[in-house]
PDB file of C-alpha atoms in Angstrom:
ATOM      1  CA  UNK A 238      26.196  13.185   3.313  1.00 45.00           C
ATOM      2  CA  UNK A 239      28.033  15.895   5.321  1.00 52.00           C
ATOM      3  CA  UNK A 240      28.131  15.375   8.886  1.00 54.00           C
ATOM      4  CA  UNK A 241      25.833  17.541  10.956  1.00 60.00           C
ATOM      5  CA  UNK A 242      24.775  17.867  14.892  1.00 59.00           C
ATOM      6  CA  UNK A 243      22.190  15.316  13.343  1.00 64.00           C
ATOM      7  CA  UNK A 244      24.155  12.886  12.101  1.00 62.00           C
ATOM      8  CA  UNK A 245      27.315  13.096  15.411  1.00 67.00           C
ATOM      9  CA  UNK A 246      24.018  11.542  17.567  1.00 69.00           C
ATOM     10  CA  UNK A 247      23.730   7.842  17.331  1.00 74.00           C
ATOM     11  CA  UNK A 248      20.032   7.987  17.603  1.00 89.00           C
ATOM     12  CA  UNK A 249      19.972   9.560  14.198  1.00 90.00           C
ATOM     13  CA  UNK A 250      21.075   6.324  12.488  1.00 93.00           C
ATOM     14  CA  UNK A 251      19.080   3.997  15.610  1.00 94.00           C
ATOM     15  CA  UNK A 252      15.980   5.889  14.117  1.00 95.00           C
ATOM     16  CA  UNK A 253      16.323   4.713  10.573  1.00 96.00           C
ATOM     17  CA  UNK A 254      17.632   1.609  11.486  1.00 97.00           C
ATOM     18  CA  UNK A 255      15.049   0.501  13.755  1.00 97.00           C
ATOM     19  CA  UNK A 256      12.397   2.012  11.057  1.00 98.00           C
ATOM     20  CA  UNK A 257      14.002  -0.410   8.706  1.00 98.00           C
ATOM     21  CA  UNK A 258      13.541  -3.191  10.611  1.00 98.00           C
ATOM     22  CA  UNK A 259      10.198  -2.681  11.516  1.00 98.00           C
ATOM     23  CA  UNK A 260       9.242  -2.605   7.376  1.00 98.00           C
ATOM     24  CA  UNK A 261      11.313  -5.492   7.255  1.00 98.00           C
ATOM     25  CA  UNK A 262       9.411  -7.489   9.340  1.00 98.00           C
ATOM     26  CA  UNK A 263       6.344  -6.317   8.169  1.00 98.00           C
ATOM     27  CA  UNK A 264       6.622  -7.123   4.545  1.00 98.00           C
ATOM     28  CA  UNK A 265       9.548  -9.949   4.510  1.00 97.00           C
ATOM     29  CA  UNK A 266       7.243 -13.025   5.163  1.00 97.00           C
ATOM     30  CA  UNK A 267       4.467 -12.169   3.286  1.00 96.00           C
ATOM     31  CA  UNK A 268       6.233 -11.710  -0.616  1.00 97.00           C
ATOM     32  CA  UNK A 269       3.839 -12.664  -3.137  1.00 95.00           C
ATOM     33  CA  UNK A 270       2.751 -11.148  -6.782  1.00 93.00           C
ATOM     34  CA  UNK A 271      -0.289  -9.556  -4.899  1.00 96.00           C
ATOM     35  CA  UNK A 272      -0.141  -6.073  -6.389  1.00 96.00           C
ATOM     36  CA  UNK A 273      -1.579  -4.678  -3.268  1.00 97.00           C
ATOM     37  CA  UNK A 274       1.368  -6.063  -1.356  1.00 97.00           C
ATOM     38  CA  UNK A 275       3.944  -4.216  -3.646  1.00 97.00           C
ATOM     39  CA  UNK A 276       1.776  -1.422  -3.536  1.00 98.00           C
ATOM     40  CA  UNK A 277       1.638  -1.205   0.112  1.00 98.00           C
ATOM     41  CA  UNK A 278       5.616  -1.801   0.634  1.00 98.00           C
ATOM     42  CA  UNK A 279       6.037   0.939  -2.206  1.00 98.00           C
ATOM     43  CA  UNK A 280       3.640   3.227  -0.461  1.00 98.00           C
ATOM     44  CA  UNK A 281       5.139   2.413   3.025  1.00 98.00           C
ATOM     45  CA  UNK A 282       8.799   2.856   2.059  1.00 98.00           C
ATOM     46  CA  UNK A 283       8.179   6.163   0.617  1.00 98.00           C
ATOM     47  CA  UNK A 284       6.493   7.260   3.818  1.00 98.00           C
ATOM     48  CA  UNK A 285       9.878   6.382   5.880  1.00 98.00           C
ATOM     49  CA  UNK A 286      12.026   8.055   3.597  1.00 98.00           C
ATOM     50  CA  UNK A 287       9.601  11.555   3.669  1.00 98.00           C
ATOM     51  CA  UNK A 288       9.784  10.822   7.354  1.00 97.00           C
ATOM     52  CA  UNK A 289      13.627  11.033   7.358  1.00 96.00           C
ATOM     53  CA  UNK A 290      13.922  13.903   4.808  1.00 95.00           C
ATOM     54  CA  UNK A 291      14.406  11.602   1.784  1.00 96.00           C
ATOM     55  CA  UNK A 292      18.207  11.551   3.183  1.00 94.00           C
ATOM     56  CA  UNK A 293      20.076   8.775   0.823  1.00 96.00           C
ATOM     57  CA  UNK A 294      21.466   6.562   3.973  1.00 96.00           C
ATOM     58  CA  UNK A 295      17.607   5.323   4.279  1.00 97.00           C
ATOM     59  CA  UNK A 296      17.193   5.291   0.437  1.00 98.00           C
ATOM     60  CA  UNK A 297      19.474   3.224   0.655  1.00 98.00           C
ATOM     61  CA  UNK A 298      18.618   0.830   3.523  1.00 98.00           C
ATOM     62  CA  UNK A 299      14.872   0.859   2.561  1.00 98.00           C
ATOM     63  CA  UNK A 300      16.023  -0.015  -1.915  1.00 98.00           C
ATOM     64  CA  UNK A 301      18.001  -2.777  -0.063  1.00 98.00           C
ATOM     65  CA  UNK A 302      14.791  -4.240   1.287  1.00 98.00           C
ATOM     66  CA  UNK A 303      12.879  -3.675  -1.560  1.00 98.00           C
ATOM     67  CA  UNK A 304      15.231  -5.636  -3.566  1.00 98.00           C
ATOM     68  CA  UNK A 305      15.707  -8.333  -0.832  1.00 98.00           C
ATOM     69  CA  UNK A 306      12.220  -8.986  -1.300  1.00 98.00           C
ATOM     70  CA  UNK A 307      12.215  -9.139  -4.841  1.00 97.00           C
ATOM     71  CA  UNK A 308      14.978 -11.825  -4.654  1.00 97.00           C
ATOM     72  CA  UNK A 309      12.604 -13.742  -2.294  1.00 96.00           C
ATOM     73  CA  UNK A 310       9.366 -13.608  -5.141  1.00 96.00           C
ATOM     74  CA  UNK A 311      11.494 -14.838  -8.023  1.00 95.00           C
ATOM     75  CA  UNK A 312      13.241 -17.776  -6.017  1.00 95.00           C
ATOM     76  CA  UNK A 313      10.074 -18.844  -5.076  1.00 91.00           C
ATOM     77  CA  UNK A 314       8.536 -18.540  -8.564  1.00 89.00           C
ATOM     78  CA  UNK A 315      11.199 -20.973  -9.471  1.00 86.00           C
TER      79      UNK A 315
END
C-alpha cells in the first residue's frame, strides 16, 4: 500500500485495529460448526473490510482471525 495523508495518521491503523479486536472478541469464544456462526463472522468481516475500503492491511488482519478461529473448531473436534 502506498503511503497517503491516511495512512501518516496513527488513527488510521488504531481504527482497524481496534475494529479487529472488537470481531475478535465477538466471535473467538463462541467457535462451533453452527453454520449461522460462520455465516455471521463471514458476513461481519466483510462489513469491516467495505468499511475500510477493502484496503489489504485489514484483509489481512480480519483472514488472520478467520483462520485463528478455524484452528480453534478443528482442535476442539479432536
Amino acid at each position: 500500500m502506498a503511503e497517503t495523508e491516511e495512512t501518516k495518521n496513527g488513527d488510521y491503523y488504531w481504527k482497524m485495529y481496534a475494529d479487529v479486536w472488537a470481531f475478535h472478541k465477538k466471535y473467538i469464544n463462541g467457535v462451533c460448526d453452527d453454520d449461522s456462526f460462520w455465516e455471521q463472522v463471514v458476513s461481519e468481516s466483510n462489513a469491516i473490510s467495505k468499511k475500510h475500503h477493502e484496503n489489504k492491511f485489514i484483509i489481512g488482519l480480519l483472514l488472520n482471525e478467520i483462520d485463528e478461529m478455524e484452528r480453534i473448531y478443528k482442535a476442539r473436534r479432536r
